[in-house]
Amino acid sequence: MESRKIDSFDVNNKNERFAIQQMKQFIESEDKSYGKILVLYGLRRIGKTTMMEQTAKFYNNLKKCAFYEITNDDSINDIKNILIEEKNKGTEIIFFDEITKANAFITSQQYYQIYLQKKI
């Protein structure tokens, strides 16, 4: 997993993506009782990473942010540990790029869905 420095993102020469305002509204909405997860998905090369970089750059001076790029060597447990670590540091917004590269992403996702269904 690679931590990326948000200050180094070069988004100035890129047009703001269409969904940025919707992402900001979601982040700033009042309902934060259980935390929030925003998932960007879509075809390759349509600008998901660019939207995350633009949003991270916008919020970087307003809120404590972290940005990670997931690699094939990472696991869901690695991601969970980063979430706990960042929460303990007071990080308010955490971005994970390429999360589907994590080992056992699909099987872990199915496990957590079953787990959550049993909890409800």
PDB file of C-alpha atoms in Angstrom:
ATOM      1  CA  MET A   1       0.000   0.000   0.000  1.00  0.00           C
ATOM      2  CA  GLU A   2       1.384   3.340  -0.979  1.00  0.00           C
ATOM      3  CA  SER A   3       0.512   6.489   0.933  1.00  0.00           C
ATOM      4  CA  ARG A   4       0.324   9.409  -1.503  1.00  0.00           C
ATOM      5  CA  LYS A   5       0.999  13.032  -0.565  1.00  0.00           C
ATOM      6  CA  ILE A   6      -2.103  15.044  -1.395  1.00  0.00           C
ATOM      7  CA  ASP A   7      -0.080  18.264  -1.737  1.00  0.00           C
ATOM      8  CA  SER A   8       1.718  16.734  -4.713  1.00  0.00           C
ATOM      9  CA  PHE A   9      -1.449  16.081  -6.738  1.00  0.00           C
ATOM     10  CA  ASP A  10      -1.392  18.061  -9.979  1.00  0.00           C
ATOM     11  CA  VAL A  11      -5.065  18.723 -10.610  1.00  0.00           C
ATOM     12  CA  ASN A  12      -4.815  22.385 -11.634  1.00  0.00           C
ATOM     13  CA  ASN A  13      -4.755  21.687 -15.379  1.00  0.00           C
ATOM     14  CA  LYS A  14      -7.675  19.247 -15.239  1.00  0.00           C
ATOM     15  CA  ASN A  15     -11.313  20.229 -15.588  1.00  0.00           C
ATOM     16  CA  GLU A  16     -13.307  19.601 -12.459  1.00  0.00           C
ATOM     17  CA  ARG A  17     -15.197  16.369 -12.969  1.00  0.00           C
ATOM     18  CA  PHE A  18     -18.974  16.438 -13.064  1.00  0.00           C
ATOM     19  CA  ALA A  19     -19.491  14.533  -9.805  1.00  0.00           C
ATOM     20  CA  ILE A  20     -17.199  16.630  -7.595  1.00  0.00           C
ATOM     21  CA  GLN A  21     -20.045  18.794  -6.288  1.00  0.00           C
ATOM     22  CA  GLN A  22     -22.077  15.681  -5.440  1.00  0.00           C
ATOM     23  CA  MET A  23     -19.077  14.226  -3.609  1.00  0.00           C
ATOM     24  CA  LYS A  24     -18.664  17.442  -1.604  1.00  0.00           C
ATOM     25  CA  GLN A  25     -22.366  17.474  -0.713  1.00  0.00           C
ATOM     26  CA  PHE A  26     -22.095  13.892   0.497  1.00  0.00           C
ATOM     27  CA  ILE A  27     -19.000  14.634   2.594  1.00  0.00           C
ATOM     28  CA  GLU A  28     -20.539  17.748   4.120  1.00  0.00           C
ATOM     29  CA  SER A  29     -24.019  16.346   4.763  1.00  0.00           C
ATOM     30  CA  GLU A  30     -25.180  16.305   8.364  1.00  0.00           C
ATOM     31  CA  ASP A  31     -25.894  12.580   8.792  1.00  0.00           C
ATOM     32  CA  LYS A  32     -22.608  11.296  10.190  1.00  0.00           C
ATOM     33  CA  SER A  33     -23.961   9.018  12.923  1.00  0.00           C
ATOM     34  CA  TYR A  34     -22.335   5.844  11.575  1.00  0.00           C
ATOM     35  CA  GLY A  35     -19.617   7.300   9.413  1.00  0.00           C
ATOM     36  CA  LYS A  36     -19.769   7.358   5.654  1.00  0.00           C
ATOM     37  CA  ILE A  37     -18.443   5.387   2.751  1.00  0.00           C
ATOM     38  CA  LEU A  38     -18.510   6.742  -0.778  1.00  0.00           C
ATOM     39  CA  VAL A  39     -17.706   4.289  -3.543  1.00  0.00           C
ATOM     40  CA  LEU A  40     -16.706   5.410  -7.017  1.00  0.00           C
ATOM     41  CA  TYR A  41     -17.001   2.748  -9.644  1.00  0.00           C
ATOM     42  CA  GLY A  42     -17.124   2.663 -13.393  1.00  0.00           C
ATOM     43  CA  LEU A  43     -15.259   1.777 -16.520  1.00  0.00           C
ATOM     44  CA  ARG A  44     -11.509   2.183 -16.722  1.00  0.00           C
ATOM     45  CA  ARG A  45     -10.070   5.575 -17.636  1.00  0.00           C
ATOM     46  CA  ILE A  46     -13.193   7.654 -16.972  1.00  0.00           C
ATOM     47  CA  GLY A  47     -11.690   9.781 -14.183  1.00  0.00           C
ATOM     48  CA  LYS A  48     -12.357   8.055 -10.848  1.00  0.00           C
ATOM     49  CA  THR A  49      -8.821   8.665  -9.585  1.00  0.00           C
ATOM     50  CA  THR A  50      -8.888  12.241 -10.863  1.00  0.00           C
ATOM     51  CA  MET A  51     -12.140  12.888  -8.981  1.00  0.00           C
ATOM     52  CA  MET A  52     -10.651  11.504  -5.772  1.00  0.00           C
ATOM     53  CA  GLU A  53      -7.482  13.571  -6.235  1.00  0.00           C
ATOM     54  CA  GLN A  54      -9.501  16.740  -6.904  1.00  0.00           C
ATOM     55  CA  THR A  55     -11.681  16.137  -3.854  1.00  0.00           C
ATOM     56  CA  ALA A  56      -8.676  15.313  -1.654  1.00  0.00           C
ATOM     57  CA  LYS A  57      -6.866  18.437  -2.829  1.00  0.00           C
ATOM     58  CA  PHE A  58      -9.947  20.586  -2.079  1.00  0.00           C
ATOM     59  CA  TYR A  59     -10.356  19.235   1.463  1.00  0.00           C
ATOM     60  CA  ASN A  60      -6.693  18.825   2.364  1.00  0.00           C
ATOM     61  CA  ASN A  61      -6.426  22.257   4.025  1.00  0.00           C
ATOM     62  CA  LEU A  62      -9.917  22.053   5.567  1.00  0.00           C
ATOM     63  CA  LYS A  63      -9.918  18.582   7.106  1.00  0.00           C
ATOM     64  CA  LYS A  64      -7.314  15.978   7.937  1.00  0.00           C
ATOM     65  CA  CYS A  65      -7.118  13.710   4.872  1.00  0.00           C
ATOM     66  CA  ALA A  66      -5.165  10.623   3.828  1.00  0.00           C
ATOM     67  CA  PHE A  67      -4.838   9.012   0.400  1.00  0.00           C
ATOM     68  CA  TYR A  68      -3.691   5.444  -0.241  1.00  0.00           C
ATOM     69  CA  GLU A  69      -3.156   3.493  -3.412  1.00  0.00           C
ATOM     70  CA  ILE A  70      -3.833  -0.200  -2.967  1.00  0.00           C
ATOM     71  CA  THR A  71      -1.528  -2.771  -4.582  1.00  0.00           C
ATOM     72  CA  ASN A  72      -1.911  -6.473  -5.339  1.00  0.00           C
ATOM     73  CA  ASP A  73       0.082  -7.286  -2.192  1.00  0.00           C
ATOM     74  CA  ASP A  74      -2.464  -5.634   0.128  1.00  0.00           C
ATOM     75  CA  SER A  75      -5.291  -7.413   1.901  1.00  0.00           C
ATOM     76  CA  ILE A  76      -8.624  -6.335   3.294  1.00  0.00           C
ATOM     77  CA  ASN A  77      -7.064  -6.609   6.761  1.00  0.00           C
ATOM     78  CA  ASP A  78      -4.344  -4.130   5.705  1.00  0.00           C
ATOM     79  CA  ILE A  79      -7.074  -1.704   4.675  1.00  0.00           C
ATOM     80  CA  LYS A  80      -8.941  -2.271   7.947  1.00  0.00           C
ATOM     81  CA  ASN A  81      -5.734  -1.571   9.901  1.00  0.00           C
ATOM     82  CA  ILE A  82      -5.157   1.655   7.963  1.00  0.00           C
ATOM     83  CA  LEU A  83      -8.725   2.760   8.715  1.00  0.00           C
ATOM     84  CA  ILE A  84      -8.203   2.159  12.436  1.00  0.00           C
ATOM     85  CA  GLU A  85      -4.789   3.855  12.418  1.00  0.00           C
ATOM     86  CA  GLU A  86      -6.051   6.910  10.537  1.00  0.00           C
ATOM     87  CA  LYS A  87      -9.145   7.205  12.755  1.00  0.00           C
ATOM     88  CA  ASN A  88      -6.881   7.157  15.826  1.00  0.00           C
ATOM     89  CA  LYS A  89      -4.842   9.985  14.264  1.00  0.00           C
ATOM     90  CA  GLY A  90      -8.001  12.052  13.792  1.00  0.00           C
ATOM     91  CA  THR A  91      -8.140  11.704  10.025  1.00  0.00           C
ATOM     92  CA  GLU A  92     -11.560  12.735   8.762  1.00  0.00           C
ATOM     93  CA  ILE A  93     -11.410  11.689   5.103  1.00  0.00           C
ATOM     94  CA  ILE A  94      -9.567   8.626   3.795  1.00  0.00           C
ATOM     95  CA  PHE A  95      -9.267   7.837   0.111  1.00  0.00           C
ATOM     96  CA  PHE A  96      -8.419   4.362  -1.203  1.00  0.00           C
ATOM     97  CA  ASP A  97      -7.585   4.164  -4.891  1.00  0.00           C
ATOM     98  CA  GLU A  98      -7.690   0.805  -6.703  1.00  0.00           C
ATOM     99  CA  ILE A  99      -9.225  -0.977  -3.705  1.00  0.00           C
ATOM    100  CA  THR A 100     -10.278  -3.914  -5.873  1.00  0.00           C
ATOM    101  CA  LYS A 101      -6.594  -4.853  -6.194  1.00  0.00           C
ATOM    102  CA  ALA A 102      -6.601  -6.011  -2.557  1.00  0.00           C
ATOM    103  CA  ASN A 103      -6.189  -9.761  -2.126  1.00  0.00           C
ATOM    104  CA  ALA A 104      -9.509 -11.530  -1.622  1.00  0.00           C
ATOM    105  CA  PHE A 105     -11.442  -8.299  -2.179  1.00  0.00           C
ATOM    106  CA  ILE A 106     -14.452 -10.055  -3.684  1.00  0.00           C
ATOM    107  CA  THR A 107     -14.585 -12.936  -1.195  1.00  0.00           C
ATOM    108  CA  SER A 108     -14.060 -10.578   1.738  1.00  0.00           C
ATOM    109  CA  GLN A 109     -16.795  -8.335   0.432  1.00  0.00           C
ATOM    110  CA  GLN A 110     -19.192 -11.298   0.292  1.00  0.00           C
ATOM    111  CA  TYR A 111     -18.192 -12.303   3.831  1.00  0.00           C
ATOM    112  CA  TYR A 112     -18.848  -8.824   5.201  1.00  0.00           C
ATOM    113  CA  GLN A 113     -22.225  -8.624   3.448  1.00  0.00           C
ATOM    114  CA  ILE A 114     -23.261 -11.922   5.076  1.00  0.00           C
ATOM    115  CA  TYR A 115     -21.877 -10.720   8.420  1.00  0.00           C
ATOM    116  CA  LEU A 116     -23.816  -7.459   8.229  1.00  0.00           C
ATOM    117  CA  GLN A 117     -27.023  -9.238   7.249  1.00  0.00           C
ATOM    118  CA  LYS A 118     -26.755 -11.418  10.352  1.00  0.00           C
ATOM    119  CA  LYS A 119     -26.246  -8.326  12.524  1.00  0.00           C
ATOM    120  CA  ILE A 120     -29.410  -6.633  11.263  1.00  0.00           C
TER     121      ILE A 120
END
